[in-house]
Amino acid sequence: MPNDEDRTTEDGAPTAAQESLRRSAAFLIDEALGFVFPAALRAAAETGVADALADGPATAAELAAATGTDARNLYRVLRLLATRDVVAEDEHGRFTLTETGQALRSDVPYSARSAVRMLTDRTFWLPAERMVHCLTEGTTAFDAVFGKPFFDHFAGDAETAAVFHVGMAAMSDPENAAIAAACELPDSGTVVDVGGGHGGLLLEVLRRNPGLEGVLYDRAHVLAGNRLDGDKEITGRWTTAEGDFFSAVPTGDVLLLKRITHDWDDDECVTLLGHCRRALRPGGRLLVLDAVVPRDNAPHQAKSLDLMMMISLTGRERTEADFAELFDRAGLRLSRILSTPTVLSVVEAVPV
C-alpha cells in the first residue's frame, strides 16, 4: 500500500504531507551547508579584510589589492558574509563593515579575530568531521585525528598552542568585566585564578576590588604571556604561581575556575575540585565560571560548546544537577548560581 507521502491530490499537486517533507528536506540541506559560513569567516579573519575596511567602504578589487587576495573570490566570500550582516554591499558594489562585524578587526577593544581563528582552527575543524566516532566509540575524536590527547598535542606544537591561548584570551576578554561584576567577593583577602591563562579575568577582579590580592596560577609557558605586569592600577597586589592544578592549588579565600571544568571528565573534575576545597581558607568559596546548560529546546551556546568538548576533549558542558553531583563527590556543596550577561554563570560552591 502506498504511504500518504507517496500520493498526490487529484489535480497532481503535492499533498500536505509531501509539502511538509519538502520543507524538511530544504531545511536540512540548508543546515548541512552551514559549515561554509564559519569557513568564510575564518578566511576573512586570516586575510585581514576587516582591517582593510576600517577606513570606510571599498570594492572587492580595492580590498583584494590591500590584502593580497583574488578579487573575484574575495567578492564571493564577502557576499556570503553579507547574508549574516558581517558586511554590507551597496548598489555600487562597495562593502562596508557593519556594527555586527566590527569586532573582526584586530585593532579594536574586544577584537574577536583571534577567537575566530582559534575556533575554526584545524584542531577543532578536523575532529568535528569525525563526530560519528564519538557516537560509535564513546570517546573523543581528537586522538584518532592527531594521535594524542588535546593538551599533549598543544604541548608539542608551540605555534598551535599560541593560536589557542591567544584565541582563548580574545574569547574571554569581552566577558571578563561582566563576570567580575557578577562575582560577589569579599572586601579583603586573596583570590586565586586557577588555570587563569593570561590573567584577563583576574585583572578585572582586582581592578573592581581594590582590597583584594590575587594569584594567577597556571603552567609556566602560559604565565609567560600574562597581562598583569605593567598595569599600574593593580601594582603590588598580585603574584603568579606555576603548577599543575591536578597536583595542587594555591591557598586562597576565593578560588576562580573559568572555563576549566568543561575541559575534563567527571573523575578529573572531582580531583581538581578536591584540591580546590583543600586550598580554601576557612569561610572561603569556590566560583566555577562556566556555562550551565538549560533543560529546554531553546538555542544556547553551551549546547554547541558541548559538542566541541565531545569531539576534542574528555569534558562536557554541564547542567545545574551535573554541577551539584560533582561538588558533592568533591566534598563541596552548590550554594547558588548567579547569572551574568554572558553565556557563563557563576556557580558557587562551599565546603561541606
CSV table of C-alpha atoms in Angstrom, one decimal:
chain,number,residue,atom,x,y,z
A,1,MET,CA,0.0,0.0,0.0
A,2,PRO,CA,1.4,3.5,-0.8
A,3,ASN,CA,2.1,5.9,2.0
A,4,ASP,CA,0.3,9.2,2.3
A,5,GLU,CA,3.7,10.8,1.4
A,6,ASP,CA,3.6,8.9,-2.0
A,7,ARG,CA,0.2,10.2,-3.0
A,8,THR,CA,-0.7,13.4,-4.7
A,9,THR,CA,-4.0,15.2,-4.8
A,10,GLU,CA,-6.5,14.7,-7.7
A,11,ASP,CA,-5.0,17.6,-9.6
A,12,GLY,CA,-1.5,16.3,-9.2
A,13,ALA,CA,-0.5,18.9,-6.6
A,14,PRO,CA,1.6,17.8,-3.6
A,15,THR,CA,-0.3,16.7,-0.5
A,16,ALA,CA,0.1,18.5,2.8
A,17,ALA,CA,2.4,15.6,4.0
A,18,GLN,CA,4.5,15.9,0.9
A,19,GLU,CA,4.9,19.6,1.2
A,20,SER,CA,5.9,19.2,4.9
A,21,LEU,CA,8.6,16.7,3.8
A,22,ARG,CA,9.8,19.1,1.1
A,23,ARG,CA,10.2,21.9,3.6
A,24,SER,CA,12.0,19.4,5.9
A,25,ALA,CA,14.4,18.4,3.2
A,26,ALA,CA,15.1,22.0,2.2
A,27,PHE,CA,15.8,23.0,5.8
A,28,LEU,CA,18.2,20.1,6.4
A,29,ILE,CA,20.1,20.7,3.2
A,30,ASP,CA,20.5,24.4,4.0
A,31,GLU,CA,21.7,23.5,7.5
A,32,ALA,CA,24.2,21.0,6.1
A,33,LEU,CA,25.7,23.8,4.1
A,34,GLY,CA,26.1,25.8,7.3
A,35,PHE,CA,29.8,24.9,7.7
A,36,VAL,CA,30.7,27.1,4.8
A,37,PHE,CA,29.9,30.3,6.7
A,38,PRO,CA,32.5,29.8,9.5
A,39,ALA,CA,35.0,28.8,6.8
A,40,ALA,CA,34.3,32.2,5.1
A,41,LEU,CA,34.5,34.0,8.4
A,42,ARG,CA,37.9,32.3,9.0
A,43,ALA,CA,39.1,33.3,5.5
A,44,ALA,CA,38.2,37.0,6.3
A,45,ALA,CA,39.9,36.8,9.7
A,46,GLU,CA,43.1,35.3,8.2
A,47,THR,CA,43.4,37.8,5.4
A,48,GLY,CA,42.6,40.9,7.5
A,49,VAL,CA,39.7,42.1,5.4
A,50,ALA,CA,38.0,43.8,8.3
A,51,ASP,CA,41.1,45.9,9.0
A,52,ALA,CA,41.1,47.0,5.4
A,53,LEU,CA,37.6,48.2,5.8
A,54,ALA,CA,38.3,50.2,8.9
A,55,ASP,CA,38.7,53.5,6.9
A,56,GLY,CA,35.4,53.1,5.0
A,57,PRO,CA,33.6,51.4,2.1
A,58,ALA,CA,35.7,49.6,-0.6
A,59,THR,CA,35.1,47.4,-3.6
A,60,ALA,CA,36.3,43.8,-3.7
A,61,ALA,CA,39.0,44.8,-6.1
A,62,GLU,CA,40.3,47.5,-3.7
A,63,LEU,CA,40.2,45.1,-0.8
A,64,ALA,CA,41.9,42.4,-2.8
A,65,ALA,CA,44.8,44.9,-3.6
A,66,ALA,CA,45.1,45.8,0.1
A,67,THR,CA,45.0,42.2,1.4
A,68,GLY,CA,46.9,40.4,-1.4
A,69,THR,CA,43.9,38.2,-2.4
A,70,ASP,CA,42.0,37.3,-5.5
A,71,ALA,CA,39.3,39.9,-6.2
A,72,ARG,CA,36.7,37.7,-7.7
A,73,ASN,CA,36.9,35.0,-4.9
A,74,LEU,CA,37.1,37.7,-2.2
A,75,TYR,CA,33.9,39.1,-3.5
A,76,ARG,CA,32.2,35.7,-3.2
A,77,VAL,CA,33.3,35.4,0.4
A,78,LEU,CA,32.1,38.9,1.3
A,79,ARG,CA,28.8,38.2,-0.4
A,80,LEU,CA,28.1,35.3,1.9
A,81,LEU,CA,29.3,37.3,5.0
A,82,ALA,CA,26.8,40.0,4.0
A,83,THR,CA,24.0,37.5,4.5
A,84,ARG,CA,24.8,37.4,8.2
A,85,ASP,CA,25.3,41.2,8.5
A,86,VAL,CA,29.1,41.0,9.0
A,87,VAL,CA,29.5,43.3,6.0
A,88,ALA,CA,27.0,45.1,3.7
A,89,GLU,CA,27.2,45.7,0.0
A,90,ASP,CA,25.8,48.8,-1.6
A,91,GLU,CA,24.4,49.3,-5.0
A,92,HIS,CA,27.9,50.3,-6.3
A,93,GLY,CA,29.5,47.1,-5.2
A,94,ARG,CA,31.3,48.7,-2.3
A,95,PHE,CA,31.4,46.8,1.0
A,96,THR,CA,31.1,48.3,4.5
A,97,LEU,CA,31.9,46.7,7.8
A,98,THR,CA,28.7,46.6,9.8
A,99,GLU,CA,28.3,47.2,13.5
A,100,THR,CA,28.0,43.4,13.8
A,101,GLY,CA,31.3,42.9,12.1
A,102,GLN,CA,33.4,45.5,13.8
A,103,ALA,CA,35.0,43.0,16.3
A,104,LEU,CA,36.5,41.2,13.3
A,105,ARG,CA,39.1,44.0,13.2
A,106,SER,CA,42.3,43.4,15.0
A,107,ASP,CA,42.7,47.0,16.3
A,108,VAL,CA,39.6,47.3,18.4
A,109,PRO,CA,38.9,46.5,22.0
A,110,TYR,CA,37.4,43.0,22.4
A,111,SER,CA,38.6,42.0,19.0
A,112,ALA,CA,37.2,38.6,18.1
A,113,ARG,CA,39.6,37.9,15.3
A,114,SER,CA,41.9,35.7,17.3
A,115,ALA,CA,38.9,33.8,18.8
A,116,VAL,CA,37.5,33.2,15.3
A,117,ARG,CA,40.9,31.9,14.1
A,118,MET,CA,41.1,29.6,17.2
A,119,LEU,CA,37.5,28.2,16.9
A,120,THR,CA,37.9,27.5,13.2
A,121,ASP,CA,41.5,26.1,13.5
A,122,ARG,CA,42.1,22.6,12.2
A,123,THR,CA,42.5,21.4,15.8
A,124,PHE,CA,38.7,21.8,16.1
A,125,TRP,CA,37.7,21.6,12.5
A,126,LEU,CA,39.2,18.2,11.6
A,127,PRO,CA,37.8,16.3,14.7
A,128,ALA,CA,34.4,17.8,14.0
A,129,GLU,CA,34.2,15.9,10.7
A,130,ARG,CA,34.8,12.7,12.8
A,131,MET,CA,31.9,13.3,15.3
A,132,VAL,CA,30.4,9.9,14.4
A,133,HIS,CA,33.5,8.4,16.0
A,134,CYS,CA,32.3,9.9,19.3
A,135,LEU,CA,29.0,8.2,18.9
A,136,THR,CA,30.2,4.7,17.9
A,137,GLU,CA,33.3,4.6,20.1
A,138,GLY,CA,32.2,6.7,23.1
A,139,THR,CA,35.5,8.6,23.0
A,140,THR,CA,36.9,11.9,21.7
A,141,ALA,CA,37.7,12.1,18.0
A,142,PHE,CA,40.8,14.3,18.6
A,143,ASP,CA,43.1,11.4,19.5
A,144,ALA,CA,42.1,9.5,16.3
A,145,VAL,CA,42.9,12.5,14.2
A,146,PHE,CA,46.1,13.8,15.8
A,147,GLY,CA,47.4,10.7,17.5
A,148,LYS,CA,47.5,12.2,21.0
A,149,PRO,CA,45.2,13.9,23.5
A,150,PHE,CA,44.3,17.6,23.0
A,151,PHE,CA,46.6,19.2,25.6
A,152,ASP,CA,49.5,16.9,24.8
A,153,HIS,CA,49.2,18.0,21.1
A,154,PHE,CA,49.5,21.6,22.2
A,155,ALA,CA,52.4,20.9,24.4
A,156,GLY,CA,54.4,19.7,21.4
A,157,ASP,CA,53.3,22.4,19.0
A,158,ALA,CA,54.2,25.9,20.1
A,159,GLU,CA,52.6,27.6,17.1
A,160,THR,CA,49.2,25.8,17.6
A,161,ALA,CA,49.4,26.4,21.3
A,162,ALA,CA,49.9,30.2,20.7
A,163,VAL,CA,46.8,30.2,18.5
A,164,PHE,CA,44.8,28.5,21.3
A,165,HIS,CA,45.9,30.7,24.2
A,166,VAL,CA,45.6,34.0,22.3
A,167,GLY,CA,42.3,32.9,20.9
A,168,MET,CA,41.0,31.9,24.4
A,169,ALA,CA,42.0,35.3,25.7
A,170,ALA,CA,40.2,37.0,22.9
A,171,MET,CA,37.1,34.9,23.5
A,172,SER,CA,37.3,35.7,27.3
A,173,ASP,CA,38.1,39.4,27.1
A,174,PRO,CA,34.5,40.6,26.3
A,175,GLU,CA,33.2,38.5,29.2
A,176,ASN,CA,35.6,39.4,31.9
A,177,ALA,CA,34.3,42.7,33.1
A,178,ALA,CA,30.7,41.5,33.3
A,179,ILE,CA,31.7,38.3,35.1
A,180,ALA,CA,33.9,40.2,37.6
A,181,ALA,CA,30.9,42.4,38.3
A,182,ALA,CA,28.7,39.5,38.9
A,183,CYS,CA,31.0,37.8,41.4
A,184,GLU,CA,30.2,38.7,44.9
A,185,LEU,CA,33.6,39.0,46.5
A,186,PRO,CA,34.9,39.9,50.0
A,187,ASP,CA,36.4,43.3,50.8
A,188,SER,CA,39.8,41.8,51.5
A,189,GLY,CA,41.7,38.5,51.1
A,190,THR,CA,43.3,36.5,48.3
A,191,VAL,CA,41.7,35.5,45.0
A,192,VAL,CA,43.3,32.6,43.2
A,193,ASP,CA,42.6,32.3,39.4
A,194,VAL,CA,43.2,28.6,38.9
A,195,GLY,CA,44.2,27.9,35.3
A,196,GLY,CA,43.8,31.6,34.7
A,197,GLY,CA,45.7,31.8,31.4
A,198,HIS,CA,47.0,35.3,30.6
A,199,GLY,CA,45.1,36.8,33.6
A,200,GLY,CA,42.3,38.8,31.9
A,201,LEU,CA,39.7,37.8,34.5
A,202,LEU,CA,42.0,38.4,37.5
A,203,LEU,CA,42.9,41.8,36.1
A,204,GLU,CA,39.2,42.8,36.0
A,205,VAL,CA,38.6,41.3,39.5
A,206,LEU,CA,41.5,43.3,41.1
A,207,ARG,CA,40.5,46.5,39.3
A,208,ARG,CA,37.0,46.3,40.7
A,209,ASN,CA,38.1,45.2,44.2
A,210,PRO,CA,41.0,47.3,45.5
A,211,GLY,CA,41.1,45.5,48.8
A,212,LEU,CA,41.9,42.1,47.3
A,213,GLU,CA,45.2,40.5,46.3
A,214,GLY,CA,45.4,37.9,43.5
A,215,VAL,CA,47.3,34.9,42.4
A,216,LEU,CA,47.4,33.8,38.8
A,217,TYR,CA,48.0,30.1,38.7
A,218,ASP,CA,48.9,28.2,35.5
A,219,ARG,CA,51.7,26.4,33.6
A,220,ALA,CA,54.9,28.4,33.2
A,221,HIS,CA,54.7,28.7,29.4
A,222,VAL,CA,51.2,30.2,29.8
A,223,LEU,CA,52.1,32.6,32.6
A,224,ALA,CA,54.9,34.0,30.4
A,225,GLY,CA,52.2,35.8,28.4
A,226,ASN,CA,50.3,37.2,31.4
A,227,ARG,CA,48.8,40.7,31.1
A,228,LEU,CA,49.0,41.7,34.7
A,229,ASP,CA,52.5,43.1,34.6
A,230,GLY,CA,52.6,46.8,33.9
A,231,ASP,CA,49.0,47.6,34.9
A,232,LYS,CA,49.6,50.4,37.5
A,233,GLU,CA,46.1,50.1,38.9
A,234,ILE,CA,46.9,46.7,40.4
A,235,THR,CA,50.7,47.1,41.0
A,236,GLY,CA,51.9,45.2,44.1
A,237,ARG,CA,48.6,43.2,44.5
A,238,TRP,CA,49.3,40.1,42.5
A,239,THR,CA,51.7,37.3,42.0
A,240,THR,CA,52.0,34.3,39.7
A,241,ALA,CA,52.3,30.7,40.7
A,242,GLU,CA,53.4,27.9,38.4
A,243,GLY,CA,52.0,24.4,38.7
A,244,ASP,CA,49.6,21.7,37.7
A,245,PHE,CA,46.1,22.0,39.2
A,246,PHE,CA,45.7,18.2,39.1
A,247,SER,CA,48.5,18.1,41.7
A,248,ALA,CA,47.8,21.1,44.0
A,249,VAL,CA,46.2,24.6,44.1
A,250,PRO,CA,47.4,27.7,45.9
A,251,THR,CA,45.6,28.7,49.1
A,252,GLY,CA,43.1,31.5,48.9
A,253,ASP,CA,39.8,33.0,50.2
A,254,VAL,CA,38.2,32.8,46.8
A,255,LEU,CA,39.2,30.4,44.0
A,256,LEU,CA,38.1,31.0,40.4
A,257,LEU,CA,37.8,28.3,37.8
A,258,LYS,CA,36.8,30.0,34.5
A,259,ARG,CA,36.2,27.7,31.5
A,260,ILE,CA,38.2,24.9,33.2
A,261,THR,CA,35.8,22.2,34.4
A,262,HIS,CA,34.2,21.8,30.9
A,263,ASP,CA,37.6,20.6,29.6
A,264,TRP,CA,37.7,17.5,31.8
A,265,ASP,CA,35.6,14.4,32.6
A,266,ASP,CA,33.8,13.9,35.9
A,267,ASP,CA,36.6,12.0,37.7
A,268,GLU,CA,39.2,14.5,36.6
A,269,CYS,CA,37.0,17.4,37.8
A,270,VAL,CA,36.4,15.7,41.2
A,271,THR,CA,40.2,15.5,41.6
A,272,LEU,CA,40.6,19.2,40.7
A,273,LEU,CA,37.7,20.3,42.8
A,274,GLY,CA,39.1,18.3,45.8
A,275,HIS,CA,42.4,20.2,45.5
A,276,CYS,CA,40.4,23.5,45.4
A,277,ARG,CA,38.4,22.5,48.5
A,278,ARG,CA,41.6,21.8,50.5
A,279,ALA,CA,43.1,25.1,49.3
A,280,LEU,CA,40.2,27.2,50.6
A,281,ARG,CA,40.7,29.1,53.8
A,282,PRO,CA,38.0,29.0,56.5
A,283,GLY,CA,34.9,30.7,55.1
A,284,GLY,CA,36.3,30.5,51.6
A,285,ARG,CA,34.3,29.9,48.4
A,286,LEU,CA,34.9,28.3,45.0
A,287,LEU,CA,33.4,30.1,42.0
A,288,VAL,CA,33.2,28.0,38.9
A,289,LEU,CA,32.6,30.2,35.9
A,290,ASP,CA,31.2,28.1,33.2
A,291,ALA,CA,28.1,27.7,31.1
A,292,VAL,CA,25.1,26.0,32.7
A,293,VAL,CA,23.2,24.1,30.1
A,294,PRO,CA,19.4,24.8,30.2
A,295,ARG,CA,17.0,21.9,30.2
A,296,ASP,CA,14.9,23.0,27.2
A,297,ASN,CA,15.0,23.0,23.4
A,298,ALA,CA,16.0,26.7,23.1
A,299,PRO,CA,19.2,27.6,21.3
A,300,HIS,CA,22.1,28.1,23.7
A,301,GLN,CA,25.8,28.5,23.0
A,302,ALA,CA,26.6,25.9,25.7
A,303,LYS,CA,25.0,23.2,23.5
A,304,SER,CA,27.4,23.9,20.7
A,305,LEU,CA,30.3,24.2,23.0
A,306,ASP,CA,29.4,20.8,24.5
A,307,LEU,CA,29.9,19.1,21.1
A,308,MET,CA,33.2,20.8,20.8
A,309,MET,CA,34.2,19.3,24.1
A,310,MET,CA,32.9,16.0,23.0
A,311,ILE,CA,35.0,15.8,19.8
A,312,SER,CA,38.2,17.3,21.1
A,313,LEU,CA,38.4,16.8,24.9
A,314,THR,CA,37.1,14.5,27.6
A,315,GLY,CA,34.9,17.1,29.2
A,316,ARG,CA,31.4,18.4,28.7
A,317,GLU,CA,29.2,21.4,29.4
A,318,ARG,CA,27.0,20.6,32.5
A,319,THR,CA,23.6,21.3,33.9
A,320,GLU,CA,22.9,22.5,37.4
A,321,ALA,CA,22.3,18.9,38.5
A,322,ASP,CA,25.6,17.9,37.0
A,323,PHE,CA,27.5,20.5,38.9
A,324,ALA,CA,25.7,19.6,42.2
A,325,GLU,CA,26.8,16.0,41.7
A,326,LEU,CA,30.4,16.9,41.0
A,327,PHE,CA,30.6,19.2,44.0
A,328,ASP,CA,29.1,16.5,46.3
A,329,ARG,CA,31.7,14.0,45.2
A,330,ALA,CA,34.5,16.5,46.0
A,331,GLY,CA,33.2,17.4,49.5
A,332,LEU,CA,31.6,20.7,48.3
A,333,ARG,CA,28.0,22.0,48.2
A,334,LEU,CA,26.4,24.0,45.4
A,335,SER,CA,25.3,27.1,47.3
A,336,ARG,CA,23.9,29.2,44.4
A,337,ILE,CA,24.1,30.1,40.7
A,338,LEU,CA,24.4,33.7,39.6
A,339,SER,CA,23.6,34.6,36.1
A,340,THR,CA,25.8,37.1,34.1
A,341,PRO,CA,25.2,39.0,30.8
A,342,THR,CA,27.4,36.4,29.1
A,343,VAL,CA,26.9,32.7,28.3
A,344,LEU,CA,28.7,31.9,31.5
A,345,SER,CA,27.2,31.7,35.0
A,346,VAL,CA,28.8,32.0,38.5
A,347,VAL,CA,28.4,28.5,40.0
A,348,GLU,CA,29.3,29.0,43.7
A,349,ALA,CA,30.4,26.1,46.0
A,350,VAL,CA,31.4,25.9,49.6
A,351,PRO,CA,33.0,23.2,51.6
A,352,VAL,CA,30.6,20.7,53.3
